[in-house]
Amino acid sequence: MPSPRIKHVRVQHVDQSIWGHLAEREKTLPLVTPMDEYGQFKQERGSWFWDSGAAVVEIETDDGIVGTGWCEDGCCTIKPIIDNHLSRLLLDQNPLEVEGLWERMFRATIPYGRKGIALMAISAIDIALWDLAGRALGKPVYELLGGPVRSSIPVYASALHPVDPQKVRQEAETYVEAGYTAMKARFPCGPGDGPAGMIRNEEHIRNIREAIGPGVDLMADAYMGWNLHYAVRMCRRLEKYDLAWVEEPLLPDDLAGYAKLRRETPIPISAGEHEYTRWGFQQIIDAEALDILQPDLRRCGGFTEAKKIAALAVSAGLTLIPHAYGITHLHFVAATPCCPMAEHFPLPCWDAPPGGDFEPTFLGEPEPSGGSVVLSDEPGLGGVTINPKLLAAT
Ligand SMILES: [Mg+2]
């Protein structure tokens, strides 16, 4: 039987984030960010963050099988990278040769790649190739990754923005009632808020811990908004709340700071959503900078690279919990022993989805029930698609 060949590579930008309602709502929700000390950009993430947007990549074979992948695309840069460069490394190649295709795309983009947007483009292509392989072989991606190691995927509720304390309390209680056994909050303050902000950070965590009791895991995300001195002081204040981890307290490149922080606090430290490739994660491991690695398959290099990052995590004795929700991460966690759970973005009980023309970014995405997700055995990524209304609107 002749090998399939890639005949078409199509890329489309859509004006909506792969994070769906969370991206729209976080433009104005309170949370600390890396711009904490710059007053002009302090109050709202929407004042400085890139525009919402996604790139959808379709790869079609000569026998008409189409695989679909996606990544963030706030600056509309993914289509030119793929159309002007990467597509020529893909056309007429065998789409099932994912290792070689990844290697050639990575090597070809070294002068402008290695991290950031070029790796997002490679990630979207790699995800499309794995979806395509599943469709060609009639198997779900988690089977191609080695088969399921768990029959359902636990997810943690990731929201709990620092809004009115009574709302936060109710929100936390709804997650316990829904069956979540872990949840993650966002800190409100960083060094720009001074000592009073430390009290606000602690009050947010105390409020949630009191609402959920001791038998539920609680984590909290500082979204790169602290510095080492602040993080050490803050973690000391938080130790009595038994946090499962503090996430991204420092900028991603401050590996020395992360390593020092880990030596100063018993709270596990996580990060990795802004890191790329096996080489980036190897540097984290070599620096003993983190306890939990959080790569995002839509950034770090897709399934092909995430498998290697997971192997590094295992041999370093680390846990891997991918960043953010998505069908890619559900398939990956299903098949990867060192990944105990995935992240989920529930809509808080006190909030409503954005109004106007807002549509879900994906159709067919499985939703958790009782704090976990069960995947179908449909081929590829289980028929999850970008909402055609968004595609038609661009
Ligand atoms: Mg995070």
mmCIF file of C-alpha atoms in Angstrom, residues 5-393:
data_model
loop_
_atom_site.group_PDB
_atom_site.id
_atom_site.type_symbol
_atom_site.label_atom_id
_atom_site.label_comp_id
_atom_site.label_asym_id
_atom_site.label_seq_id
_atom_site.Cartn_x
_atom_site.Cartn_y
_atom_site.Cartn_z
ATOM 1 C CA ARG A 5 1.411 12.165 1.057
ATOM 2 C CA ILE A 6 0.579 15.647 2.271
ATOM 3 C CA LYS A 7 -1.196 17.517 -0.526
ATOM 4 C CA HIS A 8 -2.494 20.654 1.209
ATOM 5 C CA VAL A 9 -1.535 22.691 4.281
ATOM 6 C CA ARG A 10 -4.184 25.304 5.128
ATOM 7 C CA VAL A 11 -3.956 27.894 7.896
ATOM 8 C CA GLN A 12 -6.731 30.189 9.026
ATOM 9 C CA HIS A 13 -6.701 32.862 11.721
ATOM 10 C CA VAL A 14 -9.827 33.215 13.853
ATOM 11 C CA ASP A 15 -10.488 36.155 16.153
ATOM 12 C CA GLN A 16 -11.094 34.113 19.264
ATOM 13 C CA SER A 17 -8.778 32.499 21.766
ATOM 14 C CA ILE A 18 -8.313 28.754 22.180
ATOM 15 C CA TRP A 19 -9.043 29.486 25.865
ATOM 16 C CA GLY A 20 -12.673 30.378 25.024
ATOM 17 C CA HIS A 21 -14.604 32.361 27.624
ATOM 18 C CA LEU A 22 -11.661 32.496 30.042
ATOM 19 C CA ALA A 23 -9.583 34.639 27.679
ATOM 20 C CA GLU A 24 -12.390 37.138 27.209
ATOM 21 C CA ARG A 25 -13.249 37.305 30.899
ATOM 22 C CA GLU A 26 -9.618 37.555 32.053
ATOM 23 C CA LYS A 27 -9.183 40.778 30.114
ATOM 24 C CA THR A 28 -10.967 42.504 33.005
ATOM 25 C CA LEU A 29 -10.958 40.010 35.916
ATOM 26 C CA PRO A 30 -8.589 40.859 38.788
ATOM 27 C CA LEU A 31 -5.328 38.897 38.903
ATOM 28 C CA VAL A 32 -1.663 39.706 39.364
ATOM 29 C CA THR A 33 0.431 39.765 36.172
ATOM 30 C CA PRO A 34 4.051 40.428 35.146
ATOM 31 C CA MET A 35 3.026 44.090 34.593
ATOM 32 C CA ASP A 36 2.138 44.454 38.289
ATOM 33 C CA GLU A 37 4.706 47.189 38.925
ATOM 34 C CA TYR A 38 3.677 49.306 35.898
ATOM 35 C CA GLY A 39 0.669 51.344 36.946
ATOM 36 C CA GLN A 40 -0.574 52.078 33.427
ATOM 37 C CA PHE A 41 -1.005 48.346 32.784
ATOM 38 C CA LYS A 42 -1.662 47.114 36.292
ATOM 39 C CA GLN A 43 -5.424 47.060 36.564
ATOM 40 C CA GLU A 44 -6.487 44.984 33.570
ATOM 41 C CA ARG A 45 -4.664 42.286 31.646
ATOM 42 C CA GLY A 46 -6.577 43.420 28.579
ATOM 43 C CA SER A 47 -4.630 46.715 28.682
ATOM 44 C CA TRP A 48 -1.414 45.004 27.600
ATOM 45 C CA PHE A 49 -2.148 41.412 26.548
ATOM 46 C CA TRP A 50 -2.089 40.395 22.890
ATOM 47 C CA ASP A 51 -5.408 40.182 21.032
ATOM 48 C CA SER A 52 -7.479 37.049 21.334
ATOM 49 C CA GLY A 53 -6.881 34.840 18.360
ATOM 50 C CA ALA A 54 -6.175 31.304 17.234
ATOM 51 C CA ALA A 55 -4.606 29.716 14.184
ATOM 52 C CA VAL A 56 -6.276 26.614 12.787
ATOM 53 C CA VAL A 57 -4.067 24.320 10.712
ATOM 54 C CA GLU A 58 -5.538 21.704 8.383
ATOM 55 C CA ILE A 59 -3.294 19.113 6.764
ATOM 56 C CA GLU A 60 -4.843 17.067 3.959
ATOM 57 C CA THR A 61 -3.425 13.950 2.332
ATOM 58 C CA ASP A 62 -3.653 12.848 -1.285
ATOM 59 C CA ASP A 63 -6.334 10.358 -0.217
ATOM 60 C CA GLY A 64 -8.467 13.104 1.317
ATOM 61 C CA ILE A 65 -7.836 12.585 5.051
ATOM 62 C CA VAL A 66 -7.700 15.866 6.978
ATOM 63 C CA GLY A 67 -6.034 16.405 10.350
ATOM 64 C CA THR A 68 -6.628 19.591 12.329
ATOM 65 C CA GLY A 69 -4.451 21.361 14.889
ATOM 66 C CA TRP A 70 -4.388 24.804 16.468
ATOM 67 C CA CYS A 71 -2.422 27.232 18.570
ATOM 68 C CA GLU A 72 -2.675 30.783 19.874
ATOM 69 C CA ASP A 73 -2.355 33.521 17.254
ATOM 70 C CA GLY A 74 -2.893 36.874 18.902
ATOM 71 C CA CYS A 75 -0.492 38.679 16.530
ATOM 72 C CA CYS A 76 -1.639 36.905 13.330
ATOM 73 C CA THR A 77 1.863 35.532 12.744
ATOM 74 C CA ILE A 78 1.214 31.793 12.429
ATOM 75 C CA LYS A 79 -0.195 31.819 8.881
ATOM 76 C CA PRO A 80 2.776 33.684 7.346
ATOM 77 C CA ILE A 81 5.267 31.394 9.113
ATOM 78 C CA ILE A 82 3.527 28.280 7.795
ATOM 79 C CA ASP A 83 2.597 29.597 4.337
ATOM 80 C CA ASN A 84 5.980 31.230 3.675
ATOM 81 C CA HIS A 85 8.204 28.594 5.235
ATOM 82 C CA LEU A 86 7.008 25.451 7.010
ATOM 83 C CA SER A 87 4.550 24.253 4.363
ATOM 84 C CA ARG A 88 7.389 23.532 1.944
ATOM 85 C CA LEU A 89 8.861 21.100 4.492
ATOM 86 C CA LEU A 90 5.526 19.292 4.672
ATOM 87 C CA LEU A 91 4.148 19.074 1.129
ATOM 88 C CA ASP A 92 4.602 15.676 -0.564
ATOM 89 C CA GLN A 93 5.943 14.178 2.685
ATOM 90 C CA ASN A 94 4.477 11.172 4.516
ATOM 91 C CA PRO A 95 2.335 12.704 7.311
ATOM 92 C CA LEU A 96 2.834 9.646 9.533
ATOM 93 C CA GLU A 97 6.554 10.400 9.894
ATOM 94 C CA VAL A 98 5.942 12.811 12.759
ATOM 95 C CA GLU A 99 9.426 12.581 14.298
ATOM 96 C CA GLY A 100 11.243 13.493 11.108
ATOM 97 C CA LEU A 101 8.801 16.243 10.181
ATOM 98 C CA TRP A 102 9.149 17.812 13.655
ATOM 99 C CA GLU A 103 12.937 17.613 13.507
ATOM 100 C CA ARG A 104 13.103 19.281 10.112
ATOM 101 C CA MET A 105 10.680 22.085 11.084
ATOM 102 C CA PHE A 106 12.633 22.773 14.283
ATOM 103 C CA ARG A 107 15.990 22.832 12.536
ATOM 104 C CA ALA A 108 14.664 25.041 9.726
ATOM 105 C CA THR A 109 13.299 27.654 12.145
ATOM 106 C CA ILE A 110 16.381 27.918 14.396
ATOM 107 C CA PRO A 111 17.342 31.448 13.193
ATOM 108 C CA TYR A 112 13.978 32.865 14.333
ATOM 109 C CA GLY A 113 12.584 30.019 16.428
ATOM 110 C CA ARG A 114 13.598 27.764 19.358
ATOM 111 C CA LYS A 115 10.902 29.317 21.553
ATOM 112 C CA GLY A 116 7.803 31.452 21.103
ATOM 113 C CA ILE A 117 5.768 31.876 17.940
ATOM 114 C CA ALA A 118 7.748 29.522 15.679
ATOM 115 C CA LEU A 119 7.237 26.730 18.215
ATOM 116 C CA MET A 120 3.534 27.560 18.424
ATOM 117 C CA ALA A 121 3.331 27.096 14.634
ATOM 118 C CA ILE A 122 5.224 23.786 14.851
ATOM 119 C CA SER A 123 2.923 22.733 17.707
ATOM 120 C CA ALA A 124 -0.236 23.387 15.687
ATOM 121 C CA ILE A 125 1.183 21.407 12.757
ATOM 122 C CA ASP A 126 2.261 18.537 15.017
ATOM 123 C CA ILE A 127 -1.202 18.381 16.613
ATOM 124 C CA ALA A 128 -2.757 18.275 13.115
ATOM 125 C CA LEU A 129 -0.377 15.450 12.122
ATOM 126 C CA TRP A 130 -1.332 13.348 15.184
ATOM 127 C CA ASP A 131 -5.038 13.985 14.513
ATOM 128 C CA LEU A 132 -4.453 12.985 10.898
ATOM 129 C CA ALA A 133 -2.568 9.824 11.912
ATOM 130 C CA GLY A 134 -5.437 8.831 14.194
ATOM 131 C CA ARG A 135 -7.956 9.352 11.424
ATOM 132 C CA ALA A 136 -5.797 7.450 8.913
ATOM 133 C CA LEU A 137 -5.327 4.504 11.274
ATOM 134 C CA GLY A 138 -8.839 4.591 12.785
ATOM 135 C CA LYS A 139 -7.542 5.077 16.347
ATOM 136 C CA PRO A 140 -7.822 7.844 18.931
ATOM 137 C CA VAL A 141 -4.623 9.792 19.572
ATOM 138 C CA TYR A 142 -4.302 8.342 23.093
ATOM 139 C CA GLU A 143 -4.005 4.882 21.508
ATOM 140 C CA LEU A 144 -1.215 6.100 19.232
ATOM 141 C CA LEU A 145 0.554 7.562 22.282
ATOM 142 C CA GLY A 146 0.768 4.097 23.803
ATOM 143 C CA GLY A 147 -2.757 3.464 25.018
ATOM 144 C CA PRO A 148 -4.664 4.713 28.023
ATOM 145 C CA VAL A 149 -3.081 4.420 31.461
ATOM 146 C CA ARG A 150 -6.316 5.588 33.126
ATOM 147 C CA SER A 151 -9.948 5.142 32.129
ATOM 148 C CA SER A 152 -10.974 8.662 33.131
ATOM 149 C CA ILE A 153 -8.951 11.845 33.471
ATOM 150 C CA PRO A 154 -9.218 13.782 36.739
ATOM 151 C CA VAL A 155 -9.415 17.540 36.215
ATOM 152 C CA TYR A 156 -8.965 20.392 38.626
ATOM 153 C CA ALA A 157 -11.164 23.489 38.625
ATOM 154 C CA SER A 158 -9.063 26.470 37.583
ATOM 155 C CA ALA A 159 -10.752 29.830 38.226
ATOM 156 C CA LEU A 160 -11.290 31.446 41.671
ATOM 157 C CA HIS A 161 -10.269 34.936 40.612
ATOM 158 C CA PRO A 162 -10.000 37.361 43.540
ATOM 159 C CA VAL A 163 -13.446 38.956 43.238
ATOM 160 C CA ASP A 164 -15.817 39.590 46.153
ATOM 161 C CA PRO A 165 -14.934 37.099 48.955
ATOM 162 C CA GLN A 166 -18.507 35.901 49.343
ATOM 163 C CA LYS A 167 -18.683 35.070 45.622
ATOM 164 C CA VAL A 168 -15.336 33.283 45.809
ATOM 165 C CA ARG A 169 -16.536 31.246 48.748
ATOM 166 C CA GLN A 170 -19.701 30.202 46.911
ATOM 167 C CA GLU A 171 -17.687 29.424 43.809
ATOM 168 C CA ALA A 172 -15.288 27.151 45.716
ATOM 169 C CA GLU A 173 -18.212 25.340 47.319
ATOM 170 C CA THR A 174 -19.822 24.678 43.920
ATOM 171 C CA TYR A 175 -16.626 22.973 42.736
ATOM 172 C CA VAL A 176 -16.614 20.657 45.741
ATOM 173 C CA GLU A 177 -20.296 19.883 45.135
ATOM 174 C CA ALA A 178 -19.526 19.169 41.460
ATOM 175 C CA GLY A 179 -16.989 16.528 42.480
ATOM 176 C CA TYR A 180 -13.694 18.326 41.921
ATOM 177 C CA THR A 181 -11.030 17.203 44.400
ATOM 178 C CA ALA A 182 -8.601 19.986 43.433
ATOM 179 C CA MET A 183 -8.967 23.636 42.495
ATOM 180 C CA LYS A 184 -6.719 26.582 41.642
ATOM 181 C CA ALA A 185 -7.061 30.251 42.551
ATOM 182 C CA ARG A 186 -5.463 33.418 41.144
ATOM 183 C CA PHE A 187 -3.573 35.778 43.445
ATOM 184 C CA PRO A 188 -4.692 39.430 43.345
ATOM 185 C CA CYS A 189 -1.461 41.189 44.304
ATOM 186 C CA GLY A 190 2.268 41.510 43.723
ATOM 187 C CA PRO A 191 5.091 43.756 44.878
ATOM 188 C CA GLY A 192 3.396 46.797 43.341
ATOM 189 C CA ASP A 193 0.663 46.528 45.988
ATOM 190 C CA GLY A 194 3.061 46.668 48.923
ATOM 191 C CA PRO A 195 2.586 44.854 52.252
ATOM 192 C CA ALA A 196 -1.197 45.341 52.164
ATOM 193 C CA GLY A 197 -1.266 43.214 49.005
ATOM 194 C CA MET A 198 0.350 40.333 50.868
ATOM 195 C CA ILE A 199 -2.548 40.410 53.301
ATOM 196 C CA ARG A 200 -5.012 40.408 50.388
ATOM 197 C CA ASN A 201 -3.258 37.438 48.808
ATOM 198 C CA GLU A 202 -3.384 35.530 52.080
ATOM 199 C CA GLU A 203 -7.037 36.456 52.718
ATOM 200 C CA HIS A 204 -8.015 35.087 49.277
ATOM 201 C CA ILE A 205 -6.376 31.732 50.044
ATOM 202 C CA ARG A 206 -7.663 31.614 53.623
ATOM 203 C CA ASN A 207 -11.222 32.305 52.420
ATOM 204 C CA ILE A 208 -11.092 29.417 49.939
ATOM 205 C CA ARG A 209 -9.420 26.984 52.341
ATOM 206 C CA GLU A 210 -12.075 27.716 54.940
ATOM 207 C CA ALA A 211 -14.817 27.123 52.353
ATOM 208 C CA ILE A 212 -13.502 23.791 51.066
ATOM 209 C CA GLY A 213 -11.995 22.317 54.219
ATOM 210 C CA PRO A 214 -8.785 20.290 54.457
ATOM 211 C CA GLY A 215 -9.693 17.375 52.180
ATOM 212 C CA VAL A 216 -9.460 19.159 48.820
ATOM 213 C CA ASP A 217 -6.250 20.154 47.039
ATOM 214 C CA LEU A 218 -5.827 23.906 46.664
ATOM 215 C CA MET A 219 -3.319 25.584 44.356
ATOM 216 C CA ALA A 220 -2.715 29.224 43.444
ATOM 217 C CA ASP A 221 -1.291 31.011 40.413
ATOM 218 C CA ALA A 222 0.874 34.154 40.591
ATOM 219 C CA TYR A 223 1.128 34.426 36.767
ATOM 220 C CA MET A 224 4.744 35.656 36.822
ATOM 221 C CA GLY A 225 3.747 38.662 38.939
ATOM 222 C CA TRP A 226 6.150 38.310 41.895
ATOM 223 C CA ASN A 227 9.901 38.533 42.457
ATOM 224 C CA LEU A 228 12.057 36.203 44.549
ATOM 225 C CA HIS A 229 12.015 38.259 47.745
ATOM 226 C CA TYR A 230 8.248 38.744 47.556
ATOM 227 C CA ALA A 231 7.677 35.074 46.681
ATOM 228 C CA VAL A 232 9.723 33.844 49.657
ATOM 229 C CA ARG A 233 7.804 36.102 52.057
ATOM 230 C CA MET A 234 4.465 35.199 50.484
ATOM 231 C CA CYS A 235 5.104 31.451 50.526
ATOM 232 C CA ARG A 236 6.046 31.626 54.221
ATOM 233 C CA ARG A 237 2.695 33.280 54.955
ATOM 234 C CA LEU A 238 0.876 30.621 52.909
ATOM 235 C CA GLU A 239 2.486 27.503 54.324
ATOM 236 C CA LYS A 240 -0.286 26.955 56.873
ATOM 237 C CA TYR A 241 -2.908 26.593 54.085
ATOM 238 C CA ASP A 242 -1.391 23.348 52.741
ATOM 239 C CA LEU A 243 -1.159 24.443 49.105
ATOM 240 C CA ALA A 244 -0.571 21.685 46.551
ATOM 241 C CA TRP A 245 1.506 24.170 44.553
ATOM 242 C CA VAL A 246 2.226 27.839 43.906
ATOM 243 C CA GLU A 247 2.335 28.460 40.164
ATOM 244 C CA GLU A 248 4.607 30.758 38.149
ATOM 245 C CA PRO A 249 5.674 33.099 40.950
ATOM 246 C CA LEU A 250 8.605 34.371 38.830
ATOM 247 C CA LEU A 251 9.414 35.122 35.209
ATOM 248 C CA PRO A 252 10.093 31.944 33.175
ATOM 249 C CA ASP A 253 13.798 32.657 32.645
ATOM 250 C CA ASP A 254 14.551 33.270 36.326
ATOM 251 C CA LEU A 255 15.619 29.683 36.958
ATOM 252 C CA ALA A 256 18.104 30.721 39.642
ATOM 253 C CA GLY A 257 15.281 32.506 41.453
ATOM 254 C CA TYR A 258 13.039 29.463 41.202
ATOM 255 C CA ALA A 259 15.787 27.215 42.574
ATOM 256 C CA LYS A 260 16.359 29.557 45.527
ATOM 257 C CA LEU A 261 12.634 29.776 46.217
ATOM 258 C CA ARG A 262 12.339 25.987 46.314
ATOM 259 C CA ARG A 263 15.044 25.883 48.964
ATOM 260 C CA GLU A 264 13.162 28.455 51.061
ATOM 261 C CA THR A 265 9.667 26.908 51.154
ATOM 262 C CA PRO A 266 8.109 23.458 51.460
ATOM 263 C CA ILE A 267 5.276 24.503 49.098
ATOM 264 C CA PRO A 268 5.746 22.754 45.725
ATOM 265 C CA ILE A 269 6.495 25.231 42.923
ATOM 266 C CA SER A 270 5.107 24.770 39.402
ATOM 267 C CA ALA A 271 5.607 26.484 36.037
ATOM 268 C CA GLY A 272 6.300 25.656 32.414
ATOM 269 C CA GLU A 273 3.361 27.056 30.457
ATOM 270 C CA HIS A 274 5.783 29.588 28.934
ATOM 271 C CA GLU A 275 8.579 27.092 28.212
ATOM 272 C CA TYR A 276 9.355 25.272 24.979
ATOM 273 C CA THR A 277 10.909 21.995 23.818
ATOM 274 C CA ARG A 278 12.875 19.301 25.637
ATOM 275 C CA TRP A 279 15.853 21.642 25.852
ATOM 276 C CA GLY A 280 13.945 24.316 27.735
ATOM 277 C CA PHE A 281 12.560 21.791 30.197
ATOM 278 C CA GLN A 282 15.967 20.139 30.600
ATOM 279 C CA GLN A 283 17.328 23.505 31.766
ATOM 280 C CA ILE A 284 14.537 23.703 34.366
ATOM 281 C CA ILE A 285 15.388 20.199 35.561
ATOM 282 C CA ASP A 286 19.141 20.848 35.640
ATOM 283 C CA ALA A 287 18.548 23.968 37.768
ATOM 284 C CA GLU A 288 16.250 22.026 40.147
ATOM 285 C CA ALA A 289 13.906 24.952 39.604
ATOM 286 C CA LEU A 290 10.477 23.267 39.789
ATOM 287 C CA ASP A 291 8.507 20.456 41.407
ATOM 288 C CA ILE A 292 5.766 20.280 38.758
ATOM 289 C CA LEU A 293 6.206 20.846 35.015
ATOM 290 C CA GLN A 294 3.289 22.452 33.149
ATOM 291 C CA PRO A 295 4.017 22.416 29.417
ATOM 292 C CA ASP A 296 1.263 23.427 27.018
ATOM 293 C CA LEU A 297 1.129 21.203 23.938
ATOM 294 C CA ARG A 298 -0.077 24.167 21.847
ATOM 295 C CA ARG A 299 3.203 25.953 22.657
ATOM 296 C CA CYS A 300 5.961 23.522 23.614
ATOM 297 C CA GLY A 301 6.062 21.550 20.339
ATOM 298 C CA GLY A 302 2.913 19.416 20.203
ATOM 299 C CA PHE A 303 2.532 15.743 21.094
ATOM 300 C CA THR A 304 5.868 14.739 19.585
ATOM 301 C CA GLU A 305 7.821 17.041 21.897
ATOM 302 C CA ALA A 306 5.576 16.648 24.947
ATOM 303 C CA LYS A 307 6.335 12.904 24.976
ATOM 304 C CA LYS A 308 10.030 13.744 25.348
ATOM 305 C CA ILE A 309 9.337 16.335 28.057
ATOM 306 C CA ALA A 310 7.332 13.706 29.961
ATOM 307 C CA ALA A 311 10.245 11.279 29.737
ATOM 308 C CA LEU A 312 12.550 13.946 31.188
ATOM 309 C CA ALA A 313 10.037 14.591 33.990
ATOM 310 C CA VAL A 314 9.882 10.920 34.947
ATOM 311 C CA SER A 315 13.635 10.460 35.086
ATOM 312 C CA ALA A 316 13.930 13.616 37.227
ATOM 313 C CA GLY A 317 11.191 12.454 39.609
ATOM 314 C CA LEU A 318 8.831 15.274 38.627
ATOM 315 C CA THR A 319 5.100 15.415 37.987
ATOM 316 C CA LEU A 320 3.756 16.820 34.720
ATOM 317 C CA ILE A 321 0.352 18.531 34.648
ATOM 318 C CA PRO A 322 -0.270 20.267 31.313
ATOM 319 C CA HIS A 323 -1.256 23.916 31.263
ATOM 320 C CA ALA A 324 -4.910 24.681 30.442
ATOM 321 C CA TYR A 325 -7.840 22.658 29.184
ATOM 322 C CA GLY A 326 -8.161 21.173 25.727
ATOM 323 C CA ILE A 327 -8.692 17.910 23.891
ATOM 324 C CA THR A 328 -4.952 17.698 23.158
ATOM 325 C CA HIS A 329 -4.155 17.674 26.867
ATOM 326 C CA LEU A 330 -6.892 15.179 27.706
ATOM 327 C CA HIS A 331 -5.474 12.673 25.197
ATOM 328 C CA PHE A 332 -1.958 13.287 26.475
ATOM 329 C CA VAL A 333 -2.850 12.845 30.158
ATOM 330 C CA ALA A 334 -4.878 9.728 29.315
ATOM 331 C CA ALA A 335 -1.749 8.052 27.923
ATOM 332 C CA THR A 336 1.050 9.476 30.116
ATOM 333 C CA PRO A 337 1.713 7.874 33.527
ATOM 334 C CA CYS A 338 3.459 10.904 35.104
ATOM 335 C CA CYS A 339 0.419 13.153 34.410
ATOM 336 C CA PRO A 340 -2.090 12.706 37.241
ATOM 337 C CA MET A 341 -4.627 15.263 36.028
ATOM 338 C CA ALA A 342 -5.537 18.030 33.620
ATOM 339 C CA GLU A 343 -6.659 21.626 34.135
ATOM 340 C CA HIS A 344 -10.252 22.706 33.479
ATOM 341 C CA PHE A 345 -11.735 26.197 33.225
ATOM 342 C CA PRO A 346 -15.283 26.074 34.628
ATOM 343 C CA LEU A 347 -17.500 29.122 34.367
ATOM 344 C CA PRO A 348 -17.825 30.414 37.962
ATOM 345 C CA CYS A 349 -21.307 30.288 39.477
ATOM 346 C CA TRP A 350 -21.337 34.102 39.822
ATOM 347 C CA ASP A 351 -20.344 34.894 36.218
ATOM 348 C CA ALA A 352 -21.860 34.583 32.747
ATOM 349 C CA PRO A 353 -20.160 33.868 29.422
ATOM 350 C CA PRO A 354 -19.216 36.973 27.443
ATOM 351 C CA GLY A 355 -22.224 38.357 25.594
ATOM 352 C CA GLY A 356 -22.527 39.697 22.080
ATOM 353 C CA ASP A 357 -21.221 37.424 19.355
ATOM 354 C CA PHE A 358 -19.390 35.090 21.730
ATOM 355 C CA GLU A 359 -19.407 31.479 20.539
ATOM 356 C CA PRO A 360 -17.590 28.452 21.989
ATOM 357 C CA THR A 361 -14.193 28.120 20.328
ATOM 358 C CA PHE A 362 -14.471 24.341 19.991
ATOM 359 C CA LEU A 363 -17.396 22.045 19.257
ATOM 360 C CA GLY A 364 -17.501 18.464 20.486
ATOM 361 C CA GLU A 365 -15.089 19.056 23.375
ATOM 362 C CA PRO A 366 -15.875 16.649 26.261
ATOM 363 C CA GLU A 367 -16.920 18.266 29.525
ATOM 364 C CA PRO A 368 -16.033 16.952 32.993
ATOM 365 C CA SER A 369 -18.567 15.167 35.123
ATOM 366 C CA GLY A 370 -17.903 14.538 38.803
ATOM 367 C CA GLY A 371 -14.428 16.050 38.478
ATOM 368 C CA SER A 372 -13.188 13.852 35.646
ATOM 369 C CA VAL A 373 -13.463 13.396 31.890
ATOM 370 C CA VAL A 374 -13.976 10.216 29.881
ATOM 371 C CA LEU A 375 -12.734 10.263 26.288
ATOM 372 C CA SER A 376 -14.500 8.648 23.362
ATOM 373 C CA ASP A 377 -12.778 6.085 21.153
ATOM 374 C CA GLU A 378 -13.367 8.106 17.996
ATOM 375 C CA PRO A 379 -10.309 8.374 15.717
ATOM 376 C CA GLY A 380 -7.841 11.215 16.020
ATOM 377 C CA LEU A 381 -8.794 13.926 18.500
ATOM 378 C CA GLY A 382 -12.325 12.571 18.721
ATOM 379 C CA GLY A 383 -13.962 14.847 16.197
ATOM 380 C CA VAL A 384 -13.364 18.032 18.218
ATOM 381 C CA THR A 385 -13.504 20.939 15.770
ATOM 382 C CA ILE A 386 -13.103 24.691 15.789
ATOM 383 C CA ASN A 387 -16.595 26.229 15.728
ATOM 384 C CA PRO A 388 -17.411 26.713 12.005
ATOM 385 C CA LYS A 389 -19.169 30.004 12.817
ATOM 386 C CA LEU A 390 -15.791 31.415 13.892
ATOM 387 C CA LEU A 391 -14.114 30.088 10.758
ATOM 388 C CA ALA A 392 -16.830 31.582 8.560
ATOM 389 C CA ALA A 393 -16.511 34.953 10.287
#
